[in-house]
PDB file of C-alpha atoms in Angstrom:
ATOM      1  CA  UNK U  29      -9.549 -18.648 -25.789  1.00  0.00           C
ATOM      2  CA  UNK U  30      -9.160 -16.428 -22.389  1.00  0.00           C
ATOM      3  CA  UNK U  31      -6.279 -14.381 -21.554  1.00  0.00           C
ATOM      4  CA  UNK U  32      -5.575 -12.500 -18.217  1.00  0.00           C
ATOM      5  CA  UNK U  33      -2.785 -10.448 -17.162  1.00  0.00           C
ATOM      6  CA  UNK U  34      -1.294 -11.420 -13.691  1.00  0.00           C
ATOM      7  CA  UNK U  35       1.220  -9.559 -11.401  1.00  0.00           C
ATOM      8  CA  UNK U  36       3.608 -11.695  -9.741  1.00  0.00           C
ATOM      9  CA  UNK U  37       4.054 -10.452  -6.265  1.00  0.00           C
ATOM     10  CA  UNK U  38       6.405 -13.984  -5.366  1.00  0.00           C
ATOM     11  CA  UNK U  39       6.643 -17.708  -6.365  1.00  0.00           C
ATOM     12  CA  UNK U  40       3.993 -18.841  -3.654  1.00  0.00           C
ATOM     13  CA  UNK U  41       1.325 -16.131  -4.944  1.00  0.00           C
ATOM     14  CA  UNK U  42       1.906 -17.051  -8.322  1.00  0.00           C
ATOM     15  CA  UNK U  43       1.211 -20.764  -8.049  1.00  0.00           C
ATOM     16  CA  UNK U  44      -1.976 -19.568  -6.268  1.00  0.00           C
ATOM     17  CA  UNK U  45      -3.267 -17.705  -8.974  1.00  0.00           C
ATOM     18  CA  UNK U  46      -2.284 -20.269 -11.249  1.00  0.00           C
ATOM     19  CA  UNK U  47      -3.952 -22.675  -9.422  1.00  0.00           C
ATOM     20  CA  UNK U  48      -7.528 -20.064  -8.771  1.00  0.00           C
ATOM     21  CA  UNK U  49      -7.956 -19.987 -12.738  1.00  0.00           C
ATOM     22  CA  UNK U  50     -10.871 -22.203 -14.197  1.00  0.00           C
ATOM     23  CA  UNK U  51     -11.723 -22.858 -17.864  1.00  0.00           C
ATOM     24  CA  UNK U  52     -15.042 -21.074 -16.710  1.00  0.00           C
ATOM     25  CA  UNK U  53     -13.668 -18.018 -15.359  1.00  0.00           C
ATOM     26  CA  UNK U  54     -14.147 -14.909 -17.897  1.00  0.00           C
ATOM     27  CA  UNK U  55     -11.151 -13.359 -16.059  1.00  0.00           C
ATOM     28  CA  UNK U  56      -8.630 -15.669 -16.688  1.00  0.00           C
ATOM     29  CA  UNK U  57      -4.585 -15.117 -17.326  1.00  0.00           C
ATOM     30  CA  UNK U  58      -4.670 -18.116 -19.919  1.00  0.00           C
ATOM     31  CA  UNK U  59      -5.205 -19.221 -23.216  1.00  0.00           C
ATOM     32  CA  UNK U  60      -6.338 -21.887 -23.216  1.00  0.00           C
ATOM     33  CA  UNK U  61      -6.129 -25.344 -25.975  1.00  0.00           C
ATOM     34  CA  UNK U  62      -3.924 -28.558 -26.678  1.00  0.00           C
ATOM     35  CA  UNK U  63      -0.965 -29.147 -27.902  1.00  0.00           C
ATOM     36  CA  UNK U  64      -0.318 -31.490 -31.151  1.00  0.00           C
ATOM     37  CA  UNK U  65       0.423 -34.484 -29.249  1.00  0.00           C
ATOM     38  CA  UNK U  66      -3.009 -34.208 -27.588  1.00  0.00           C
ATOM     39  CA  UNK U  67      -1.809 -33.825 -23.729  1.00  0.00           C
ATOM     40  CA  UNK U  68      -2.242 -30.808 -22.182  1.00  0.00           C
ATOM     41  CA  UNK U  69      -0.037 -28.405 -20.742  1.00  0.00           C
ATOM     42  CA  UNK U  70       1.088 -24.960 -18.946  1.00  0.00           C
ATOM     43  CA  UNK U  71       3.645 -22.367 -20.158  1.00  0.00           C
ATOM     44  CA  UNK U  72       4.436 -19.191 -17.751  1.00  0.00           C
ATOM     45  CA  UNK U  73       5.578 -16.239 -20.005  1.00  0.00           C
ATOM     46  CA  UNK U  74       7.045 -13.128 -17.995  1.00  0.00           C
ATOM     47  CA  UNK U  75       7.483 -10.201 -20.191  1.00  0.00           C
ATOM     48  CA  UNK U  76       8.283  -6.591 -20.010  1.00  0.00           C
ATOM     49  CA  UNK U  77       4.746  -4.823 -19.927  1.00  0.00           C
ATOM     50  CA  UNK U  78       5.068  -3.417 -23.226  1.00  0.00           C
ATOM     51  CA  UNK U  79       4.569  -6.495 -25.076  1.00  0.00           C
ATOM     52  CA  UNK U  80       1.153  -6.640 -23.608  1.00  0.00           C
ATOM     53  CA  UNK U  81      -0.834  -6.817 -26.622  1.00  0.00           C
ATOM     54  CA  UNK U  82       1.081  -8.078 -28.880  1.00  0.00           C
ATOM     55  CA  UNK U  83       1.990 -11.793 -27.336  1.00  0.00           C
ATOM     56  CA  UNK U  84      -1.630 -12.599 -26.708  1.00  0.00           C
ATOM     57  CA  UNK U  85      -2.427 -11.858 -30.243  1.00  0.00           C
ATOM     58  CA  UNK U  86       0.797 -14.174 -31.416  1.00  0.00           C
ATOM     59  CA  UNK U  87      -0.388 -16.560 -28.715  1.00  0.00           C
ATOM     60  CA  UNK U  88      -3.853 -16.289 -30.184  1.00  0.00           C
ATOM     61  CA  UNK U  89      -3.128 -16.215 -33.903  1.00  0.00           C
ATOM     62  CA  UNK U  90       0.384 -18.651 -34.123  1.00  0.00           C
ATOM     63  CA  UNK U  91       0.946 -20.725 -31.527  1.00  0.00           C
ATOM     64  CA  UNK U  92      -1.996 -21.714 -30.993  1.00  0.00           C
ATOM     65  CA  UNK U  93      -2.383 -23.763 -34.229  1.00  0.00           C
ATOM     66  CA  UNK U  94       0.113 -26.217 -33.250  1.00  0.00           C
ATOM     67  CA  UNK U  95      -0.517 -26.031 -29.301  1.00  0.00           C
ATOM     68  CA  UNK U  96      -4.174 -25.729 -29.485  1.00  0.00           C
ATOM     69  CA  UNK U  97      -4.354 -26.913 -25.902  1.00  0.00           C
ATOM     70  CA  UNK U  98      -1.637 -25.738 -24.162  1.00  0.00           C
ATOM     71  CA  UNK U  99      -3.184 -23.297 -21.081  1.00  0.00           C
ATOM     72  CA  UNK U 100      -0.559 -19.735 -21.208  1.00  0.00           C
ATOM     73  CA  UNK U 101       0.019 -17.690 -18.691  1.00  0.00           C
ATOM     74  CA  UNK U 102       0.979 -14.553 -18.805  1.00  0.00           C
ATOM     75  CA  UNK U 103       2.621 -12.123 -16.530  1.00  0.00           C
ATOM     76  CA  UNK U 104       3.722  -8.844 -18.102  1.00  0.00           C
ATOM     77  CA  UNK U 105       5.453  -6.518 -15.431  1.00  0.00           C
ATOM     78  CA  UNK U 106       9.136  -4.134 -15.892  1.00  0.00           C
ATOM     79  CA  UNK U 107      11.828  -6.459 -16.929  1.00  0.00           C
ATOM     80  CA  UNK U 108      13.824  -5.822 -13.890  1.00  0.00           C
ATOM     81  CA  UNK U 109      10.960  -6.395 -11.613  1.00  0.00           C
ATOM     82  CA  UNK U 110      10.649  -9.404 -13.487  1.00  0.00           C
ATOM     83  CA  UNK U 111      13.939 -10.450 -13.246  1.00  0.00           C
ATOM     84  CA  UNK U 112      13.956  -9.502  -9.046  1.00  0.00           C
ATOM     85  CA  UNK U 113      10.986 -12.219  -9.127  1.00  0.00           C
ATOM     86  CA  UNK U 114      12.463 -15.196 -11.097  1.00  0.00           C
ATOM     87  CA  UNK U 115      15.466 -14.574  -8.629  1.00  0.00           C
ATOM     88  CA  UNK U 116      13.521 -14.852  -5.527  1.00  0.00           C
ATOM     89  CA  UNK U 117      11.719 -18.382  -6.886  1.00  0.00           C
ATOM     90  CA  UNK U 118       8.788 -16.856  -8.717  1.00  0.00           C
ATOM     91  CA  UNK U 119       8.712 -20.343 -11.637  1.00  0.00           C
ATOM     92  CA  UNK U 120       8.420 -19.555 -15.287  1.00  0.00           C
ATOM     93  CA  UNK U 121       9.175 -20.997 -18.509  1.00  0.00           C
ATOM     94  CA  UNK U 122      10.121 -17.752 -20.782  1.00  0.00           C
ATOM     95  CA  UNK U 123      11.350 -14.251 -20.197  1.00  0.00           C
ATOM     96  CA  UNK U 124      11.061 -11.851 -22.938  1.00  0.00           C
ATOM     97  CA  UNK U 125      13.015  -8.856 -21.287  1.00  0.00           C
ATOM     98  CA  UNK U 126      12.376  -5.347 -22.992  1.00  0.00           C
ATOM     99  CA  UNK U 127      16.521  -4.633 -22.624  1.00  0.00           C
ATOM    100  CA  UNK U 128      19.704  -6.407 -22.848  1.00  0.00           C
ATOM    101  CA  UNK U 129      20.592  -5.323 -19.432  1.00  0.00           C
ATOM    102  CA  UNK U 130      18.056  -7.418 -17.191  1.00  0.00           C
ATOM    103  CA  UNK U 131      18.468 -10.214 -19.524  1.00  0.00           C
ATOM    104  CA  UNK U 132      22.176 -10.251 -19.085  1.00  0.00           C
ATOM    105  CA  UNK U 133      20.828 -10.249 -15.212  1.00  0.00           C
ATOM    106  CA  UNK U 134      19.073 -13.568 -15.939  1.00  0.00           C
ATOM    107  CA  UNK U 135      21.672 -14.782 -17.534  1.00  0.00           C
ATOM    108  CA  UNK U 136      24.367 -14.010 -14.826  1.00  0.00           C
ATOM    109  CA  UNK U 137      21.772 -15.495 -12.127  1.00  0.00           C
ATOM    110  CA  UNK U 138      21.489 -18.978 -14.027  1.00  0.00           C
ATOM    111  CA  UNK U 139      18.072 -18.291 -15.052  1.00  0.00           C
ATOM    112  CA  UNK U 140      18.412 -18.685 -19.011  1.00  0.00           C
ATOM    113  CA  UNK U 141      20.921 -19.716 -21.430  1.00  0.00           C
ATOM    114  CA  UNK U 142      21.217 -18.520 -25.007  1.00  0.00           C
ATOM    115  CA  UNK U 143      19.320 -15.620 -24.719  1.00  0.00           C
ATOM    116  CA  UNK U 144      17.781 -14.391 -28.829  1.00  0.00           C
ATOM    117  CA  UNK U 145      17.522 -10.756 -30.188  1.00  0.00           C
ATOM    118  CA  UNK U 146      13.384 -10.345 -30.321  1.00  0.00           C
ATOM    119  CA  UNK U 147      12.457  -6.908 -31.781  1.00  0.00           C
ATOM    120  CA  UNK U 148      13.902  -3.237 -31.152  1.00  0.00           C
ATOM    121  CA  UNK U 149      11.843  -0.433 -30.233  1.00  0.00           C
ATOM    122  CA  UNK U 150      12.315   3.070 -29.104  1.00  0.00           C
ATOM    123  CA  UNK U 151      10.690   6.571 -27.198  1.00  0.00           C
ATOM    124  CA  UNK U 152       8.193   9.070 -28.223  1.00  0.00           C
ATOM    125  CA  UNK U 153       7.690  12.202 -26.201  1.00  0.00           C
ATOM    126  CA  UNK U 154       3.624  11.895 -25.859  1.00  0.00           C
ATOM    127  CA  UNK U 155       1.121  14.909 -24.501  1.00  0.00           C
ATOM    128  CA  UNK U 156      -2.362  14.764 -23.346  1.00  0.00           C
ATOM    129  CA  UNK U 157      -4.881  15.080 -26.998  1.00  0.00           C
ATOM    130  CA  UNK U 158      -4.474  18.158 -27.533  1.00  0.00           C
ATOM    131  CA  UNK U 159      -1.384  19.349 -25.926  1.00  0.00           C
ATOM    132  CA  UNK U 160      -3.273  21.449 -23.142  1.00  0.00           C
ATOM    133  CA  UNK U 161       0.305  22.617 -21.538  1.00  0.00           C
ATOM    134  CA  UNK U 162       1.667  23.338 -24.924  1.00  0.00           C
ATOM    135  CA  UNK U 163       4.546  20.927 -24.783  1.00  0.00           C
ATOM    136  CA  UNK U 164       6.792  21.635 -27.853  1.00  0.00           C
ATOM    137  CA  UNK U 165       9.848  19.681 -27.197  1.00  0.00           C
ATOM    138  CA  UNK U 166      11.952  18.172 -24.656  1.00  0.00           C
ATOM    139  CA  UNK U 167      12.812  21.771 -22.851  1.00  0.00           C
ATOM    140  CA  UNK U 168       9.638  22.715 -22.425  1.00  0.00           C
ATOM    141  CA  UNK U 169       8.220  18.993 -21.572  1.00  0.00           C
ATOM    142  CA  UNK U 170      11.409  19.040 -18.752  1.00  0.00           C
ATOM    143  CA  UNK U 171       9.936  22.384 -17.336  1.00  0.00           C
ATOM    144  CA  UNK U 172       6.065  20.627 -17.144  1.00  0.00           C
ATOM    145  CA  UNK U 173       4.249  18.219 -15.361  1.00  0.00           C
ATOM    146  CA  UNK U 174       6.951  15.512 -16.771  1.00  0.00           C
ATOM    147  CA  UNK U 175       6.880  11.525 -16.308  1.00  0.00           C
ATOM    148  CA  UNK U 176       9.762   9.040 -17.173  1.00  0.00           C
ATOM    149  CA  UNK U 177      10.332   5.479 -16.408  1.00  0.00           C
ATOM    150  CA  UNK U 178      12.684   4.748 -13.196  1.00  0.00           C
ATOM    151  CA  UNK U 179      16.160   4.108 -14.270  1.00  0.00           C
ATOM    152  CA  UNK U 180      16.538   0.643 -13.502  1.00  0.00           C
ATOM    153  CA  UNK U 181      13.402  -0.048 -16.146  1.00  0.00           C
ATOM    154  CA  UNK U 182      14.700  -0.423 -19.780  1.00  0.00           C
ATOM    155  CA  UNK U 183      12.571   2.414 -20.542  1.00  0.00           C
ATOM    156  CA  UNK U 184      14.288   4.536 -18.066  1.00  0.00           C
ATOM    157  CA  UNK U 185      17.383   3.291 -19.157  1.00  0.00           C
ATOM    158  CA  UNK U 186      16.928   4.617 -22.758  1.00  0.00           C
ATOM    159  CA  UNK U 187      15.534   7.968 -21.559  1.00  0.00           C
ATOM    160  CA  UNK U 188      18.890   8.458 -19.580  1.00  0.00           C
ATOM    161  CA  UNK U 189      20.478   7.647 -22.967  1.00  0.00           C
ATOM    162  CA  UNK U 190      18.814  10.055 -25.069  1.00  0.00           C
ATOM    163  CA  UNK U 191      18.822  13.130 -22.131  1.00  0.00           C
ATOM    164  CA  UNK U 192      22.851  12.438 -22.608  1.00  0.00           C
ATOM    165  CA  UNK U 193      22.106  12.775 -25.911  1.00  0.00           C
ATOM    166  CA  UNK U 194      20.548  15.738 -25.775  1.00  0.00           C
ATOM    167  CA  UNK U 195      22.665  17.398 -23.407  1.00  0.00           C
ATOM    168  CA  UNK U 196      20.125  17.641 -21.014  1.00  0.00           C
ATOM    169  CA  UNK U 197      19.585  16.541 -17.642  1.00  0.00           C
ATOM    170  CA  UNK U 198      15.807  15.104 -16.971  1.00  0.00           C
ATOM    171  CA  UNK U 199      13.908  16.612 -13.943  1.00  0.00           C
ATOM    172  CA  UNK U 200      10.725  14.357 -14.036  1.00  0.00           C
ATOM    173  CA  UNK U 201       7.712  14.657 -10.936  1.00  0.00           C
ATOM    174  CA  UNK U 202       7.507  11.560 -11.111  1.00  0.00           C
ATOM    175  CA  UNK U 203       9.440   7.830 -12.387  1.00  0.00           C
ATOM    176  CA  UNK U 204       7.528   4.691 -13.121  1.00  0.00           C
ATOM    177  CA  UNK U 205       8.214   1.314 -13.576  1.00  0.00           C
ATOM    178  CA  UNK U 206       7.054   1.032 -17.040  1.00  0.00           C
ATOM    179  CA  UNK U 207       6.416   2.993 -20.212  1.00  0.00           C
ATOM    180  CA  UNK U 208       2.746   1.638 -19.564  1.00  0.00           C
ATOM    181  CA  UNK U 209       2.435   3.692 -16.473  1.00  0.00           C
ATOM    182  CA  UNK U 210       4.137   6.705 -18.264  1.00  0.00           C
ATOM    183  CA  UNK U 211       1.241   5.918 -20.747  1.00  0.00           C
ATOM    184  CA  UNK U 212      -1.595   6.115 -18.415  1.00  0.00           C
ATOM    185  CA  UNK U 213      -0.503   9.353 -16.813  1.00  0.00           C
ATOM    186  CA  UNK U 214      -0.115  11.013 -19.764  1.00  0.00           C
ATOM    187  CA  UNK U 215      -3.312   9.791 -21.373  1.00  0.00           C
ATOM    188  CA  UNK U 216      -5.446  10.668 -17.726  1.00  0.00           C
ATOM    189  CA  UNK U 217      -4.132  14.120 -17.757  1.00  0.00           C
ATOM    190  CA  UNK U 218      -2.451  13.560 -14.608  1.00  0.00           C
ATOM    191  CA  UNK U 219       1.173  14.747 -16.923  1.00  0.00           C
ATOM    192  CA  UNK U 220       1.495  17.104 -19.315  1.00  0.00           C
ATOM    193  CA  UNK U 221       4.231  14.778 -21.494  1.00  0.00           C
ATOM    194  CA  UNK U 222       6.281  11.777 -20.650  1.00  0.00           C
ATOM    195  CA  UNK U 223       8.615   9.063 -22.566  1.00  0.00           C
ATOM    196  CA  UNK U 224       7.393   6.198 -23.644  1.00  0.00           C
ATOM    197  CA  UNK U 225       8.175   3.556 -26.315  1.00  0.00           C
ATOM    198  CA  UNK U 226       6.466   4.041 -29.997  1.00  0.00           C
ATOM    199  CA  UNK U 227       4.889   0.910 -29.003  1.00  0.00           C
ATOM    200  CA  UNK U 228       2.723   2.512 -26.521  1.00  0.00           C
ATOM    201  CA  UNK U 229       2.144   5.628 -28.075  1.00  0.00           C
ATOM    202  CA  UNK U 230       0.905   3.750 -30.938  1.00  0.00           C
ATOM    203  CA  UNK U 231      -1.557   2.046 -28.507  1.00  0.00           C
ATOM    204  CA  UNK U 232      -2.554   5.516 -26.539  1.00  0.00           C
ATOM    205  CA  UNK U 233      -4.231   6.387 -30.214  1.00  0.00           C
ATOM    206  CA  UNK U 234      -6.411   9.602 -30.115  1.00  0.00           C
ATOM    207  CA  UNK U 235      -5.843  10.182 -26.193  1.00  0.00           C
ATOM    208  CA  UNK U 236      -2.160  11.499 -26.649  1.00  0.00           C
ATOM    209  CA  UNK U 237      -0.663  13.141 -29.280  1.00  0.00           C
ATOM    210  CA  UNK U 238       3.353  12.885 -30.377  1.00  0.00           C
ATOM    211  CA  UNK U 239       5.535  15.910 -30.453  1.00  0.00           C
ATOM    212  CA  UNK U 240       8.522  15.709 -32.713  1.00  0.00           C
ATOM    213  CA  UNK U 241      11.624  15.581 -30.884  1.00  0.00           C
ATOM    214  CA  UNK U 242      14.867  15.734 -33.284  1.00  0.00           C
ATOM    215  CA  UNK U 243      17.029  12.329 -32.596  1.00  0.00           C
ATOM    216  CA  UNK U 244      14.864  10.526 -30.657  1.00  0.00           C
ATOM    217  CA  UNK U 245      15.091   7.376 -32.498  1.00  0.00           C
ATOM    218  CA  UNK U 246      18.696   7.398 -32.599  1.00  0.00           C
ATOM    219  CA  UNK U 247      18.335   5.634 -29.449  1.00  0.00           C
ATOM    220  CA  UNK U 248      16.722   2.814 -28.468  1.00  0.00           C
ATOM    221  CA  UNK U 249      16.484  -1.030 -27.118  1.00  0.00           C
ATOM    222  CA  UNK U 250      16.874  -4.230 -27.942  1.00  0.00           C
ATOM    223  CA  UNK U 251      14.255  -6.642 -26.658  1.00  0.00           C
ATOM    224  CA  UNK U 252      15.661  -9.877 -25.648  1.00  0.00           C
ATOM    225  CA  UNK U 253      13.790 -13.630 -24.939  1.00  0.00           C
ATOM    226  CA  UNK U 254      15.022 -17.159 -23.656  1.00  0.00           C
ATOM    227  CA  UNK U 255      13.661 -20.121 -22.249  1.00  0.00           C
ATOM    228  CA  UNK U 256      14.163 -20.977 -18.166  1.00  0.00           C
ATOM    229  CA  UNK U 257      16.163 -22.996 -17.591  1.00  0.00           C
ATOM    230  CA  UNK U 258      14.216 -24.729 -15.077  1.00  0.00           C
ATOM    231  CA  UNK U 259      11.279 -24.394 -17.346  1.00  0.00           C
ATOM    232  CA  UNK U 260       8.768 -27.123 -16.923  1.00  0.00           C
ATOM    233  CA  UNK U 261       8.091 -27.590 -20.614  1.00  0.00           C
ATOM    234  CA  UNK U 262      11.292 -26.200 -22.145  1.00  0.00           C
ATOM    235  CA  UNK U 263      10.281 -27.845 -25.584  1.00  0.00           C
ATOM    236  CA  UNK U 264       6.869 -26.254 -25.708  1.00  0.00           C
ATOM    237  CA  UNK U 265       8.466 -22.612 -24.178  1.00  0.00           C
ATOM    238  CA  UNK U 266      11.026 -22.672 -27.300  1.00  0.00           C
ATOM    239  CA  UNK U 267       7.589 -23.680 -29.607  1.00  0.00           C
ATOM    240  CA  UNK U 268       6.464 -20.378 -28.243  1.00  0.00           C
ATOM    241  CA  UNK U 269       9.486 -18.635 -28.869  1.00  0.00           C
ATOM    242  CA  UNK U 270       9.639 -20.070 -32.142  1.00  0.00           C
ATOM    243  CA  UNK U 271       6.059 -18.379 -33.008  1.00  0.00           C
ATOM    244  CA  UNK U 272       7.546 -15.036 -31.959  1.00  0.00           C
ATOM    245  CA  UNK U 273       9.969 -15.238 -33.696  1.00  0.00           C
ATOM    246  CA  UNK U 274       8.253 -16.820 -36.742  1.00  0.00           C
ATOM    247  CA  UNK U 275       7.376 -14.469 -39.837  1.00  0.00           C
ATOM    248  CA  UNK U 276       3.614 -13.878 -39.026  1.00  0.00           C
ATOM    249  CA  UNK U 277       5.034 -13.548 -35.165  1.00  0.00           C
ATOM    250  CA  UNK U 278       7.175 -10.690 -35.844  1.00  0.00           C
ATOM    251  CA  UNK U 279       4.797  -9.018 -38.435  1.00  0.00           C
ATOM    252  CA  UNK U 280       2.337  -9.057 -35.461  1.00  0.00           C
ATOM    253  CA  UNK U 281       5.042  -7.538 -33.344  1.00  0.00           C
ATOM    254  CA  UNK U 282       5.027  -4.729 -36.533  1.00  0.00           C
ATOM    255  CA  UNK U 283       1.754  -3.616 -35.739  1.00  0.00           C
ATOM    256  CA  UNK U 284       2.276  -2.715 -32.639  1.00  0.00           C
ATOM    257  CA  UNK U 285       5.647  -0.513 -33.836  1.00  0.00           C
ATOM    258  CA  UNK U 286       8.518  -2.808 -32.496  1.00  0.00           C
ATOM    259  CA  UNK U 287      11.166  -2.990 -35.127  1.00  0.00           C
ATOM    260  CA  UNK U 288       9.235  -0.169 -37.209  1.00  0.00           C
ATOM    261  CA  UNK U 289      11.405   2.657 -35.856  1.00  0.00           C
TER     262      UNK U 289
END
């Protein structure tokens, strides 16, 4: 079973890649088997980039056993990117959006119905291993090299939420378009602290270590996933919803921190 992470840059490009992927190719977005009624098929999942890790492994480890050969692709990108792609005729078959926000976008664009509550998950303040700039809370992380997600990205989105909550105003050098990028700057060095979900500070391990910041799990987000509803296999998208959603879905989903908050 292969699995490749793909960024969609439009709906052209992504039936390209689609269509450059090979059972032989080590590289490959998919995972590969058949479903239970023995014909194969294709299911496109966007999802925000935090669920990186754990949808393969549910993909892997649930649906799989009753859609052994159905080929999954998976694009994992910032839910509003995500969302700006779908609009613009990028074709897949779920959306698992990391806020209620961008999937009340999809909603309002005709691109779902009937959109579920997935998981919840929300921020850590994370330093380089060893906390070289001596970050000790938010004040002093706000007067450092400091990284938060861009506004319009759920992640931002609940970092504007807890600053208000705080009573602070955030003065970042930089916003990205996904905790994941937060992540990486933080874990290269390149920040002294940034925001990202427990999620991905659970997945930084030993490179990044989590200061305690009183009331930051007060806030949050709710993840949110549908089906297309242009979806090409809209029976075999909600079987892959259903294995989310399933009991050994979500208690993957646990070990990865969403809904343990």
């Amino acid at each position: 079973m292969k699995i490749r992470t793909i960024a969609v840059v439009s709906a052209v490009a992504l039936a390209v890649s689609l269509g450059a992927c090979s059972d032989d190719d080590a590289a490959s977005d998919r995972t590969s088997g058949a479903d239970t009624s023995g014909a194969t098929s294709e299911l496109t999942v966007f999802a925000a980039a935090s669920l990186n890790t754990a949808f393969p492994e549910i993909a892997e480890e649930v649906f799989a056993k009753d859609y052994p050969n159905v080929e999954v692709t998976f694009a994992f990108e910032g839910s509003s990117s995500l969302v700006e792609k779908m609009r613009s005729g990028a074709a897949a078959d779920v959306f698992a959006s990391a806020n209620e926000a961008n999937m009340d976008k999809a909603v309002e664009s005709n691109l779902v119905t009937e959109p579920t509550e997935l998981t919840k998950n929300t921020l850590r303040l994370i330093v380089p291993a060893g906390n070289p700039a001596g970050v000790t809370d938010l004040e002093s992380a706000n007067q450092s090299n400091f990284v938060i997600c861009a506004p319009q990205v759920p992640c931002g989105a609940v970092s504007a939420d807890l600053a208000s909550a705080q009573g602070m105003e955030f003065t970042p050098v930089s916003e990205e378009q996904s905790a994941t990028d937060v992540r990486t700057k933080v874990e290269t060095g390149e920040a002294d602290a940034g925001l990202v979900y427990l999620t991905d500070a659970m997945l930084a391990a030993d490179a990044v270590d989590i200061v305690d910041v009183d009331g930051i799990t007060d806030v949050g987000t709710m993840y949110m996933i549908a089906t297309l509803n242009d979806a090409s296999h809209p029976d075999v998208a909600q079987a892959f919803i259903d294995a989310v959603m399933s009991d050994a879905g979500q208690d993957i989903m646990g070990t990865y921190g969403f809904g343990n908050n």
